[in-house]
């Protein structure tokens, strides 16, 4: 199975400041045939289902604010919140769907400093 | 809008089985794979398996092979997840989630059910 490792486990950021979350996969999740990284990011608020933010490493899901962006390729990926808002307090997960079983990272908790 | 609606919480004894329904609406049922993902308390999500509603084909995580069965009823646009031989470690919220690919399996999930808490307790 592909192991997804997120860092940090938690971070506290001031309102309006940048938050950066890292995700590393134990093997590449880049499909050579279509040059797409099978890497997604989700946001989960307490008591709610996960919400898709980013897929194919950098494609923002419809309706997701543009302060959320994804980058990276191969084995190293980053989710950036450019200007943290109060409603962004949540746990964020990366997920690979390059191979089965699909696997998730352990999560990064984002709080307000 | 697209909705996946699941049933309410369940309490089961060790060794029992649980069958969780997931009713889809507001889209063409046959055109999107449905996955099942569980999340134990304080843990990250864990993928269990997937079904293609068009033909009923399934794929399961090795961890759950032999214990999980995912099925569908096209007449009611409902997918079911049946997990047998429950142990305390199966206590979790179970989610159904729609694949983001129309007529193909992309593996990311654009719509999620509200989740069903399954508690295994003696």
Short mmCIF file of C-alpha atoms in Angstrom, two decimals, chain B:
data_model
loop_
_atom_site.label_atom_id
_atom_site.label_comp_id
_atom_site.label_asym_id
_atom_site.label_seq_id
_atom_site.Cartn_x
_atom_site.Cartn_y
_atom_site.Cartn_z
CA UNK B 1 -28.48 19.06 -5.83
CA UNK B 2 -26.62 15.74 -5.59
CA UNK B 3 -27.33 13.98 -2.32
CA UNK B 4 -26.19 10.75 -0.70
CA UNK B 5 -28.38 9.94 2.29
CA UNK B 6 -27.40 7.26 4.79
CA UNK B 7 -29.26 5.62 7.67
CA UNK B 8 -28.96 6.42 11.35
CA UNK B 9 -26.53 5.16 13.97
CA UNK B 10 -26.27 1.46 14.78
CA UNK B 11 -25.10 -0.45 17.84
CA UNK B 12 -23.95 -4.01 17.24
CA UNK B 13 -22.50 -6.80 19.34
CA UNK B 14 -19.15 -8.40 18.49
CA UNK B 15 -19.51 -11.01 15.76
CA UNK B 16 -22.65 -9.43 14.31
CA UNK B 17 -23.11 -7.88 10.87
CA UNK B 18 -24.24 -4.42 9.81
CA UNK B 19 -25.77 -3.31 6.49
CA UNK B 20 -25.66 0.41 5.76
CA UNK B 21 -27.71 1.92 2.91
CA UNK B 22 -26.75 4.96 0.85
CA UNK B 23 -29.51 6.47 -1.29
CA UNK B 24 -28.41 8.66 -4.19
CA UNK B 25 -30.47 11.40 -5.77
CA UNK B 26 -30.33 14.26 -8.28
CA UNK B 27 -28.00 12.59 -10.76
CA UNK B 28 -27.99 9.58 -13.07
CA UNK B 29 -27.25 6.73 -10.65
CA UNK B 30 -25.53 4.42 -13.14
CA UNK B 31 -22.90 6.93 -14.24
CA UNK B 32 -20.77 7.34 -11.10
CA UNK B 33 -18.96 4.77 -8.97
CA UNK B 34 -19.80 4.79 -5.28
CA UNK B 35 -17.08 4.19 -2.65
CA UNK B 36 -17.24 3.33 1.04
CA UNK B 37 -14.83 5.00 3.45
CA UNK B 38 -14.72 4.61 7.20
CA UNK B 39 -13.23 6.80 9.90
CA UNK B 40 -12.49 5.53 13.38
CA UNK B 41 -12.65 8.05 16.26
CA UNK B 42 -9.76 10.52 15.99
CA UNK B 43 -8.31 8.78 12.94
CA UNK B 44 -7.98 9.55 9.24
CA UNK B 45 -10.33 8.09 6.64
CA UNK B 46 -9.84 4.52 5.41
CA UNK B 47 -11.00 3.29 2.00
CA UNK B 48 -12.98 0.05 2.06
CA UNK B 49 -14.20 -0.57 -1.46
CA UNK B 50 -16.12 0.61 -4.50
CA UNK B 51 -19.00 -0.43 -6.75
CA UNK B 52 -19.80 0.44 -10.33
CA UNK B 53 -23.59 0.83 -10.27
CA UNK B 54 -23.83 0.23 -14.02
CA UNK B 55 -22.82 -3.44 -13.93
CA UNK B 56 -22.44 -4.05 -10.20
CA UNK B 57 -18.71 -4.77 -10.40
CA UNK B 58 -16.87 -4.28 -7.11
CA UNK B 59 -13.36 -3.90 -5.75
CA UNK B 60 -12.41 -4.19 -2.09
CA UNK B 61 -9.42 -3.30 0.03
CA UNK B 62 -7.48 -6.44 0.89
CA UNK B 63 -7.95 -5.65 4.58
CA UNK B 64 -11.72 -6.17 4.27
CA UNK B 65 -11.79 -9.00 1.71
CA UNK B 66 -14.16 -11.72 2.83
CA UNK B 67 -15.90 -9.48 5.38
CA UNK B 68 -17.36 -6.69 3.25
CA UNK B 69 -19.94 -6.83 0.48
CA UNK B 70 -21.00 -3.77 -1.48
CA UNK B 71 -24.16 -4.10 -3.56
CA UNK B 72 -26.69 -1.88 -5.29
CA UNK B 73 -30.37 -1.67 -6.10
CA UNK B 74 -30.78 0.31 -9.30
CA UNK B 75 -34.57 0.52 -8.88
CA UNK B 76 -34.12 2.66 -5.77
CA UNK B 77 -30.70 4.22 -6.56
CA UNK B 78 -29.35 2.75 -3.35
CA UNK B 79 -25.94 1.27 -2.58
CA UNK B 80 -25.42 -1.02 0.43
CA UNK B 81 -22.33 -1.82 2.47
CA UNK B 82 -22.53 -5.06 4.46
CA UNK B 83 -19.75 -5.72 7.00
CA UNK B 84 -19.70 -9.03 8.88
CA UNK B 85 -17.77 -10.41 11.83
CA UNK B 86 -17.74 -7.07 13.62
CA UNK B 87 -15.07 -6.42 16.24
CA UNK B 88 -14.53 -3.51 18.63
CA UNK B 89 -12.02 -2.10 16.12
CA UNK B 90 -14.83 -1.68 13.56
CA UNK B 91 -16.37 1.11 15.64
CA UNK B 92 -16.30 4.03 13.21
CA UNK B 93 -18.30 6.42 11.09
CA UNK B 94 -19.00 4.80 7.72
CA UNK B 95 -19.37 7.09 4.71
CA UNK B 96 -20.47 6.49 1.15
CA UNK B 97 -18.92 8.85 -1.38
CA UNK B 98 -19.39 9.45 -5.10
CA UNK B 99 -16.43 9.15 -7.41
CA UNK B 100 -15.52 12.35 -9.23
CA UNK B 101 -15.38 10.66 -12.64
CA UNK B 102 -18.41 10.29 -14.86
CA UNK B 103 -18.45 6.74 -16.28
CA UNK B 104 -14.93 6.06 -15.03
CA UNK B 105 -13.13 5.46 -11.74
CA UNK B 106 -10.90 8.40 -10.83
CA UNK B 107 -10.70 7.69 -7.15
CA UNK B 108 -11.38 11.09 -5.63
CA UNK B 109 -14.71 11.80 -3.98
CA UNK B 110 -16.83 14.82 -4.86
CA UNK B 111 -19.96 14.12 -2.79
CA UNK B 112 -20.20 12.36 0.55
CA UNK B 113 -23.03 10.96 2.60
CA UNK B 114 -23.56 12.32 6.09
CA UNK B 115 -22.02 9.22 7.65
CA UNK B 116 -23.40 6.39 9.79
CA UNK B 117 -21.88 5.74 13.20
CA UNK B 118 -21.52 2.04 13.86
CA UNK B 119 -20.65 1.21 17.46
CA UNK B 120 -19.56 -2.31 18.36
CA UNK B 121 -20.19 -2.94 22.02
CA UNK B 122 -20.86 -5.96 24.20
#
